[in-house]
Amino acid sequence: MSTSQIKVIAVDPGVRKCGVAVFIDGILTRAATVHNPEQVQRGAVAWDSMLAALGPLVCDVLVVEQMQIDGRPPREALAVQFVAGLIVGAATAPRWYCYQPRQWKGSTPKHVTRARLLRDLSPAEVKIIEKQGHDAIDAVGIGRHYHAKELQL
């Protein structure tokens, strides 16, 4: 029997901040919102700064939210999608998956998504997310969707 652990990193990408969740063997071990130190510049300068703020993403599986055009300005959505592409390209992950919000949460409001996660997580996992903002919460939701869909956990 193998004793190797499977590390999954889930990311809710953004230009100014990203939500990140880390799972080991399907159990949430960390969740945070990573802020981009570059809050003024746009384009490549901001994208590169956000990628650097995330640091090295080394895992067995990377799961990233894929943007959908749903009321936000297309220019903004394209910038976020560009960051998502940079994240996938920079990560050291033999496998990666992308899910649109409608795939992992439908049209559920953020407060409902948070309540469902708090209901479904273990007490130790709840402690990790209870004081987190919506970006980290979304990363947890994206990671849990991966585990449910791809691994049937």
mmCIF file with all atom_site columns, C-alpha atoms in Angstrom:
data_model
loop_
_atom_site.group_PDB
_atom_site.id
_atom_site.type_symbol
_atom_site.label_atom_id
_atom_site.label_alt_id
_atom_site.label_comp_id
_atom_site.label_asym_id
_atom_site.label_entity_id
_atom_site.label_seq_id
_atom_site.pdbx_PDB_ins_code
_atom_site.Cartn_x
_atom_site.Cartn_y
_atom_site.Cartn_z
_atom_site.occupancy
_atom_site.B_iso_or_equiv
_atom_site.pdbx_formal_charge
_atom_site.auth_seq_id
_atom_site.auth_comp_id
_atom_site.auth_asym_id
_atom_site.auth_atom_id
_atom_site.pdbx_PDB_model_num
ATOM 1   C CA . MET A 1 1   ? 0.000   0.000  0.000   1.00 0.00 ? 1   MET A CA 1
ATOM 2   C CA . SER A 1 2   ? 1.288   3.448  -0.945  1.00 0.00 ? 2   SER A CA 1
ATOM 3   C CA . THR A 1 3   ? 1.869   6.031  1.778   1.00 0.00 ? 3   THR A CA 1
ATOM 4   C CA . SER A 1 4   ? 2.312   8.973  -0.592  1.00 0.00 ? 4   SER A CA 1
ATOM 5   C CA . GLN A 1 5   ? -0.031  11.866 -0.012  1.00 0.00 ? 5   GLN A CA 1
ATOM 6   C CA . ILE A 1 6   ? -1.961  13.615 -2.765  1.00 0.00 ? 6   ILE A CA 1
ATOM 7   C CA . LYS A 1 7   ? -1.656  17.401 -2.584  1.00 0.00 ? 7   LYS A CA 1
ATOM 8   C CA . VAL A 1 8   ? -4.307  19.459 -4.354  1.00 0.00 ? 8   VAL A CA 1
ATOM 9   C CA . ILE A 1 9   ? -4.112  23.239 -4.642  1.00 0.00 ? 9   ILE A CA 1
ATOM 10  C CA . ALA A 1 10  ? -7.288  25.075 -5.641  1.00 0.00 ? 10  ALA A CA 1
ATOM 11  C CA . VAL A 1 11  ? -7.200  28.707 -6.768  1.00 0.00 ? 11  VAL A CA 1
ATOM 12  C CA . ASP A 1 12  ? -9.894  31.325 -7.235  1.00 0.00 ? 12  ASP A CA 1
ATOM 13  C CA . PRO A 1 13  ? -7.879  33.645 -9.502  1.00 0.00 ? 13  PRO A CA 1
ATOM 14  C CA . GLY A 1 14  ? -7.947  37.418 -9.572  1.00 0.00 ? 14  GLY A CA 1
ATOM 15  C CA . VAL A 1 15  ? -5.778  40.314 -10.664 1.00 0.00 ? 15  VAL A CA 1
ATOM 16  C CA . ARG A 1 16  ? -5.663  42.017 -7.241  1.00 0.00 ? 16  ARG A CA 1
ATOM 17  C CA . LYS A 1 17  ? -6.124  38.962 -4.999  1.00 0.00 ? 17  LYS A CA 1
ATOM 18  C CA . CYS A 1 18  ? -6.497  35.204 -5.275  1.00 0.00 ? 18  CYS A CA 1
ATOM 19  C CA . GLY A 1 19  ? -8.118  32.675 -2.993  1.00 0.00 ? 19  GLY A CA 1
ATOM 20  C CA . VAL A 1 20  ? -5.995  29.583 -2.381  1.00 0.00 ? 20  VAL A CA 1
ATOM 21  C CA . ALA A 1 21  ? -6.901  26.306 -0.683  1.00 0.00 ? 21  ALA A CA 1
ATOM 22  C CA . VAL A 1 22  ? -4.624  23.337 -0.035  1.00 0.00 ? 22  VAL A CA 1
ATOM 23  C CA . PHE A 1 23  ? -5.920  19.811 0.435   1.00 0.00 ? 23  PHE A CA 1
ATOM 24  C CA . ILE A 1 24  ? -3.906  16.763 1.471   1.00 0.00 ? 24  ILE A CA 1
ATOM 25  C CA . ASP A 1 25  ? -5.648  13.486 0.671   1.00 0.00 ? 25  ASP A CA 1
ATOM 26  C CA . GLY A 1 26  ? -8.954  15.336 0.359   1.00 0.00 ? 26  GLY A CA 1
ATOM 27  C CA . ILE A 1 27  ? -8.681  17.138 3.704   1.00 0.00 ? 27  ILE A CA 1
ATOM 28  C CA . LEU A 1 28  ? -8.467  20.931 3.776   1.00 0.00 ? 28  LEU A CA 1
ATOM 29  C CA . THR A 1 29  ? -5.195  21.937 5.446   1.00 0.00 ? 29  THR A CA 1
ATOM 30  C CA . ARG A 1 30  ? -4.920  25.635 4.517   1.00 0.00 ? 30  ARG A CA 1
ATOM 31  C CA . ALA A 1 31  ? -6.973  28.422 2.993   1.00 0.00 ? 31  ALA A CA 1
ATOM 32  C CA . ALA A 1 32  ? -6.044  32.050 2.485   1.00 0.00 ? 32  ALA A CA 1
ATOM 33  C CA . THR A 1 33  ? -6.495  35.106 0.336   1.00 0.00 ? 33  THR A CA 1
ATOM 34  C CA . VAL A 1 34  ? -3.228  36.199 -1.260  1.00 0.00 ? 34  VAL A CA 1
ATOM 35  C CA . HIS A 1 35  ? -3.127  39.917 -2.035  1.00 0.00 ? 35  HIS A CA 1
ATOM 36  C CA . ASN A 1 36  ? -1.231  41.369 -4.956  1.00 0.00 ? 36  ASN A CA 1
ATOM 37  C CA . PRO A 1 37  ? 1.247   43.977 -3.708  1.00 0.00 ? 37  PRO A CA 1
ATOM 38  C CA . GLU A 1 38  ? 0.755   45.807 -7.028  1.00 0.00 ? 38  GLU A CA 1
ATOM 39  C CA . GLN A 1 39  ? -2.565  47.606 -6.633  1.00 0.00 ? 39  GLN A CA 1
ATOM 40  C CA . VAL A 1 40  ? -2.100  50.378 -9.219  1.00 0.00 ? 40  VAL A CA 1
ATOM 41  C CA . GLN A 1 41  ? -0.650  48.993 -12.428 1.00 0.00 ? 41  GLN A CA 1
ATOM 42  C CA . ARG A 1 42  ? -2.689  46.971 -14.895 1.00 0.00 ? 42  ARG A CA 1
ATOM 43  C CA . GLY A 1 43  ? -1.805  44.413 -17.534 1.00 0.00 ? 43  GLY A CA 1
ATOM 44  C CA . ALA A 1 44  ? 1.393   42.409 -17.493 1.00 0.00 ? 44  ALA A CA 1
ATOM 45  C CA . VAL A 1 45  ? 2.874   44.259 -14.498 1.00 0.00 ? 45  VAL A CA 1
ATOM 46  C CA . ALA A 1 46  ? -0.143  43.407 -12.307 1.00 0.00 ? 46  ALA A CA 1
ATOM 47  C CA . TRP A 1 47  ? -0.412  39.848 -13.638 1.00 0.00 ? 47  TRP A CA 1
ATOM 48  C CA . ASP A 1 48  ? 3.266   39.118 -13.012 1.00 0.00 ? 48  ASP A CA 1
ATOM 49  C CA . SER A 1 49  ? 3.069   40.635 -9.534  1.00 0.00 ? 49  SER A CA 1
ATOM 50  C CA . MET A 1 50  ? 0.041   38.469 -8.642  1.00 0.00 ? 50  MET A CA 1
ATOM 51  C CA . LEU A 1 51  ? 1.828   35.340 -9.834  1.00 0.00 ? 51  LEU A CA 1
ATOM 52  C CA . ALA A 1 52  ? 4.912   36.236 -7.768  1.00 0.00 ? 52  ALA A CA 1
ATOM 53  C CA . ALA A 1 53  ? 2.748   36.879 -4.678  1.00 0.00 ? 53  ALA A CA 1
ATOM 54  C CA . LEU A 1 54  ? 1.298   33.375 -4.947  1.00 0.00 ? 54  LEU A CA 1
ATOM 55  C CA . GLY A 1 55  ? 4.773   31.864 -4.770  1.00 0.00 ? 55  GLY A CA 1
ATOM 56  C CA . PRO A 1 56  ? 5.611   28.384 -6.040  1.00 0.00 ? 56  PRO A CA 1
ATOM 57  C CA . LEU A 1 57  ? 2.590   26.170 -6.635  1.00 0.00 ? 57  LEU A CA 1
ATOM 58  C CA . VAL A 1 58  ? 3.912   22.631 -6.331  1.00 0.00 ? 58  VAL A CA 1
ATOM 59  C CA . CYS A 1 59  ? 1.263   19.940 -6.093  1.00 0.00 ? 59  CYS A CA 1
ATOM 60  C CA . ASP A 1 60  ? -0.083  16.739 -7.582  1.00 0.00 ? 60  ASP A CA 1
ATOM 61  C CA . VAL A 1 61  ? -3.231  18.438 -8.890  1.00 0.00 ? 61  VAL A CA 1
ATOM 62  C CA . LEU A 1 62  ? -3.978  22.090 -9.559  1.00 0.00 ? 62  LEU A CA 1
ATOM 63  C CA . VAL A 1 63  ? -7.617  23.208 -9.736  1.00 0.00 ? 63  VAL A CA 1
ATOM 64  C CA . VAL A 1 64  ? -8.368  26.719 -11.015 1.00 0.00 ? 64  VAL A CA 1
ATOM 65  C CA . GLU A 1 65  ? -11.627 28.549 -11.515 1.00 0.00 ? 65  GLU A CA 1
ATOM 66  C CA . GLN A 1 66  ? -12.224 29.410 -15.168 1.00 0.00 ? 66  GLN A CA 1
ATOM 67  C CA . MET A 1 67  ? -13.915 32.725 -15.832 1.00 0.00 ? 67  MET A CA 1
ATOM 68  C CA . GLN A 1 68  ? -17.336 33.060 -17.363 1.00 0.00 ? 68  GLN A CA 1
ATOM 69  C CA . ILE A 1 69  ? -18.774 36.270 -18.760 1.00 0.00 ? 69  ILE A CA 1
ATOM 70  C CA . ASP A 1 70  ? -21.701 36.968 -16.461 1.00 0.00 ? 70  ASP A CA 1
ATOM 71  C CA . GLY A 1 71  ? -22.335 40.643 -16.006 1.00 0.00 ? 71  GLY A CA 1
ATOM 72  C CA . ARG A 1 72  ? -18.809 41.796 -15.240 1.00 0.00 ? 72  ARG A CA 1
ATOM 73  C CA . PRO A 1 73  ? -17.016 43.799 -17.928 1.00 0.00 ? 73  PRO A CA 1
ATOM 74  C CA . PRO A 1 74  ? -15.435 41.403 -20.468 1.00 0.00 ? 74  PRO A CA 1
ATOM 75  C CA . ARG A 1 75  ? -12.100 43.234 -20.141 1.00 0.00 ? 75  ARG A CA 1
ATOM 76  C CA . GLU A 1 76  ? -11.998 42.445 -16.413 1.00 0.00 ? 76  GLU A CA 1
ATOM 77  C CA . ALA A 1 77  ? -12.939 38.797 -16.971 1.00 0.00 ? 77  ALA A CA 1
ATOM 78  C CA . LEU A 1 78  ? -10.251 38.429 -19.629 1.00 0.00 ? 78  LEU A CA 1
ATOM 79  C CA . ALA A 1 79  ? -7.611  39.878 -17.283 1.00 0.00 ? 79  ALA A CA 1
ATOM 80  C CA . VAL A 1 80  ? -8.604  37.391 -14.564 1.00 0.00 ? 80  VAL A CA 1
ATOM 81  C CA . GLN A 1 81  ? -8.550  34.544 -17.104 1.00 0.00 ? 81  GLN A CA 1
ATOM 82  C CA . PHE A 1 82  ? -5.059  35.624 -18.157 1.00 0.00 ? 82  PHE A CA 1
ATOM 83  C CA . VAL A 1 83  ? -3.942  35.333 -14.511 1.00 0.00 ? 83  VAL A CA 1
ATOM 84  C CA . ALA A 1 84  ? -5.554  31.876 -14.370 1.00 0.00 ? 84  ALA A CA 1
ATOM 85  C CA . GLY A 1 85  ? -3.555  30.847 -17.447 1.00 0.00 ? 85  GLY A CA 1
ATOM 86  C CA . LEU A 1 86  ? -0.330  32.140 -15.896 1.00 0.00 ? 86  LEU A CA 1
ATOM 87  C CA . ILE A 1 87  ? -1.059  30.161 -12.737 1.00 0.00 ? 87  ILE A CA 1
ATOM 88  C CA . VAL A 1 88  ? -1.607  26.939 -14.684 1.00 0.00 ? 88  VAL A CA 1
ATOM 89  C CA . GLY A 1 89  ? 1.524   27.547 -16.755 1.00 0.00 ? 89  GLY A CA 1
ATOM 90  C CA . ALA A 1 90  ? 3.737   28.375 -13.766 1.00 0.00 ? 90  ALA A CA 1
ATOM 91  C CA . ALA A 1 91  ? 2.575   25.585 -11.464 1.00 0.00 ? 91  ALA A CA 1
ATOM 92  C CA . THR A 1 92  ? 4.457   22.363 -11.022 1.00 0.00 ? 92  THR A CA 1
ATOM 93  C CA . ALA A 1 93  ? 1.497   20.026 -11.264 1.00 0.00 ? 93  ALA A CA 1
ATOM 94  C CA . PRO A 1 94  ? 1.248   16.922 -13.452 1.00 0.00 ? 94  PRO A CA 1
ATOM 95  C CA . ARG A 1 95  ? -2.553  17.324 -13.621 1.00 0.00 ? 95  ARG A CA 1
ATOM 96  C CA . TRP A 1 96  ? -4.794  20.356 -13.661 1.00 0.00 ? 96  TRP A CA 1
ATOM 97  C CA . TYR A 1 97  ? -8.497  21.059 -13.957 1.00 0.00 ? 97  TYR A CA 1
ATOM 98  C CA . CYS A 1 98  ? -10.566 24.192 -14.545 1.00 0.00 ? 98  CYS A CA 1
ATOM 99  C CA . TYR A 1 99  ? -14.193 24.704 -13.555 1.00 0.00 ? 99  TYR A CA 1
ATOM 100 C CA . GLN A 1 100 ? -16.474 27.641 -14.264 1.00 0.00 ? 100 GLN A CA 1
ATOM 101 C CA . PRO A 1 101 ? -18.502 28.984 -11.338 1.00 0.00 ? 101 PRO A CA 1
ATOM 102 C CA . ARG A 1 102 ? -21.704 27.548 -12.831 1.00 0.00 ? 102 ARG A CA 1
ATOM 103 C CA . GLN A 1 103 ? -20.061 24.090 -12.781 1.00 0.00 ? 103 GLN A CA 1
ATOM 104 C CA . TRP A 1 104 ? -19.032 24.088 -9.130  1.00 0.00 ? 104 TRP A CA 1
ATOM 105 C CA . LYS A 1 105 ? -21.672 26.243 -7.451  1.00 0.00 ? 105 LYS A CA 1
ATOM 106 C CA . GLY A 1 106 ? -24.323 27.108 -9.998  1.00 0.00 ? 106 GLY A CA 1
ATOM 107 C CA . SER A 1 107 ? -25.831 30.514 -9.307  1.00 0.00 ? 107 SER A CA 1
ATOM 108 C CA . THR A 1 108 ? -25.631 30.136 -5.536  1.00 0.00 ? 108 THR A CA 1
ATOM 109 C CA . PRO A 1 109 ? -24.977 33.413 -3.659  1.00 0.00 ? 109 PRO A CA 1
ATOM 110 C CA . LYS A 1 110 ? -21.684 33.658 -1.754  1.00 0.00 ? 110 LYS A CA 1
ATOM 111 C CA . HIS A 1 111 ? -23.344 33.578 1.688   1.00 0.00 ? 111 HIS A CA 1
ATOM 112 C CA . VAL A 1 112 ? -25.123 30.315 0.787   1.00 0.00 ? 112 VAL A CA 1
ATOM 113 C CA . THR A 1 113 ? -21.891 28.786 -0.546  1.00 0.00 ? 113 THR A CA 1
ATOM 114 C CA . ARG A 1 114 ? -20.174 29.707 2.738   1.00 0.00 ? 114 ARG A CA 1
ATOM 115 C CA . ALA A 1 115 ? -23.012 28.238 4.844   1.00 0.00 ? 115 ALA A CA 1
ATOM 116 C CA . ARG A 1 116 ? -22.904 24.970 2.893   1.00 0.00 ? 116 ARG A CA 1
ATOM 117 C CA . LEU A 1 117 ? -19.146 24.671 3.326   1.00 0.00 ? 117 LEU A CA 1
ATOM 118 C CA . LEU A 1 118 ? -19.397 25.341 7.051   1.00 0.00 ? 118 LEU A CA 1
ATOM 119 C CA . ARG A 1 119 ? -22.069 22.638 7.255   1.00 0.00 ? 119 ARG A CA 1
ATOM 120 C CA . ASP A 1 120 ? -20.122 20.057 5.236   1.00 0.00 ? 120 ASP A CA 1
ATOM 121 C CA . LEU A 1 121 ? -16.552 20.502 6.510   1.00 0.00 ? 121 LEU A CA 1
ATOM 122 C CA . SER A 1 122 ? -15.075 18.808 9.544   1.00 0.00 ? 122 SER A CA 1
ATOM 123 C CA . PRO A 1 123 ? -14.628 20.919 12.716  1.00 0.00 ? 123 PRO A CA 1
ATOM 124 C CA . ALA A 1 124 ? -10.887 21.190 12.005  1.00 0.00 ? 124 ALA A CA 1
ATOM 125 C CA . GLU A 1 125 ? -11.560 22.375 8.440   1.00 0.00 ? 125 GLU A CA 1
ATOM 126 C CA . VAL A 1 126 ? -14.170 24.879 9.648   1.00 0.00 ? 126 VAL A CA 1
ATOM 127 C CA . LYS A 1 127 ? -11.530 26.473 11.906  1.00 0.00 ? 127 LYS A CA 1
ATOM 128 C CA . ILE A 1 128 ? -9.375  27.009 8.806   1.00 0.00 ? 128 ILE A CA 1
ATOM 129 C CA . ILE A 1 129 ? -12.061 28.909 6.894   1.00 0.00 ? 129 ILE A CA 1
ATOM 130 C CA . GLU A 1 130 ? -14.281 30.517 9.520   1.00 0.00 ? 130 GLU A CA 1
ATOM 131 C CA . LYS A 1 131 ? -12.516 33.895 9.343   1.00 0.00 ? 131 LYS A CA 1
ATOM 132 C CA . GLN A 1 132 ? -11.693 33.821 5.626   1.00 0.00 ? 132 GLN A CA 1
ATOM 133 C CA . GLY A 1 133 ? -13.183 36.060 2.964   1.00 0.00 ? 133 GLY A CA 1
ATOM 134 C CA . HIS A 1 134 ? -15.034 34.969 -0.144  1.00 0.00 ? 134 HIS A CA 1
ATOM 135 C CA . ASP A 1 135 ? -11.924 34.425 -2.287  1.00 0.00 ? 135 ASP A CA 1
ATOM 136 C CA . ALA A 1 136 ? -10.508 31.749 0.020   1.00 0.00 ? 136 ALA A CA 1
ATOM 137 C CA . ILE A 1 137 ? -13.995 30.295 0.527   1.00 0.00 ? 137 ILE A CA 1
ATOM 138 C CA . ASP A 1 138 ? -14.428 30.002 -3.249  1.00 0.00 ? 138 ASP A CA 1
ATOM 139 C CA . ALA A 1 139 ? -11.052 28.261 -3.531  1.00 0.00 ? 139 ALA A CA 1
ATOM 140 C CA . VAL A 1 140 ? -12.219 25.728 -0.935  1.00 0.00 ? 140 VAL A CA 1
ATOM 141 C CA . GLY A 1 141 ? -15.453 25.222 -2.864  1.00 0.00 ? 141 GLY A CA 1
ATOM 142 C CA . ILE A 1 142 ? -13.570 24.712 -6.124  1.00 0.00 ? 142 ILE A CA 1
ATOM 143 C CA . GLY A 1 143 ? -11.257 22.183 -4.459  1.00 0.00 ? 143 GLY A CA 1
ATOM 144 C CA . ARG A 1 144 ? -14.155 20.304 -2.885  1.00 0.00 ? 144 ARG A CA 1
ATOM 145 C CA . HIS A 1 145 ? -15.882 20.184 -6.285  1.00 0.00 ? 145 HIS A CA 1
ATOM 146 C CA . TYR A 1 146 ? -12.770 18.600 -7.775  1.00 0.00 ? 146 TYR A CA 1
ATOM 147 C CA . HIS A 1 147 ? -12.689 15.977 -5.027  1.00 0.00 ? 147 HIS A CA 1
ATOM 148 C CA . ALA A 1 148 ? -16.396 15.204 -5.419  1.00 0.00 ? 148 ALA A CA 1
ATOM 149 C CA . LYS A 1 149 ? -16.380 15.111 -9.223  1.00 0.00 ? 149 LYS A CA 1
ATOM 150 C CA . GLU A 1 150 ? -13.038 13.578 -10.108 1.00 0.00 ? 150 GLU A CA 1
ATOM 151 C CA . LEU A 1 151 ? -12.462 11.339 -7.100  1.00 0.00 ? 151 LEU A CA 1
ATOM 152 C CA . GLN A 1 152 ? -16.035 10.765 -5.921  1.00 0.00 ? 152 GLN A CA 1
ATOM 153 C CA . LEU A 1 153 ? -15.051 11.567 -2.326  1.00 0.00 ? 153 LEU A CA 1
#
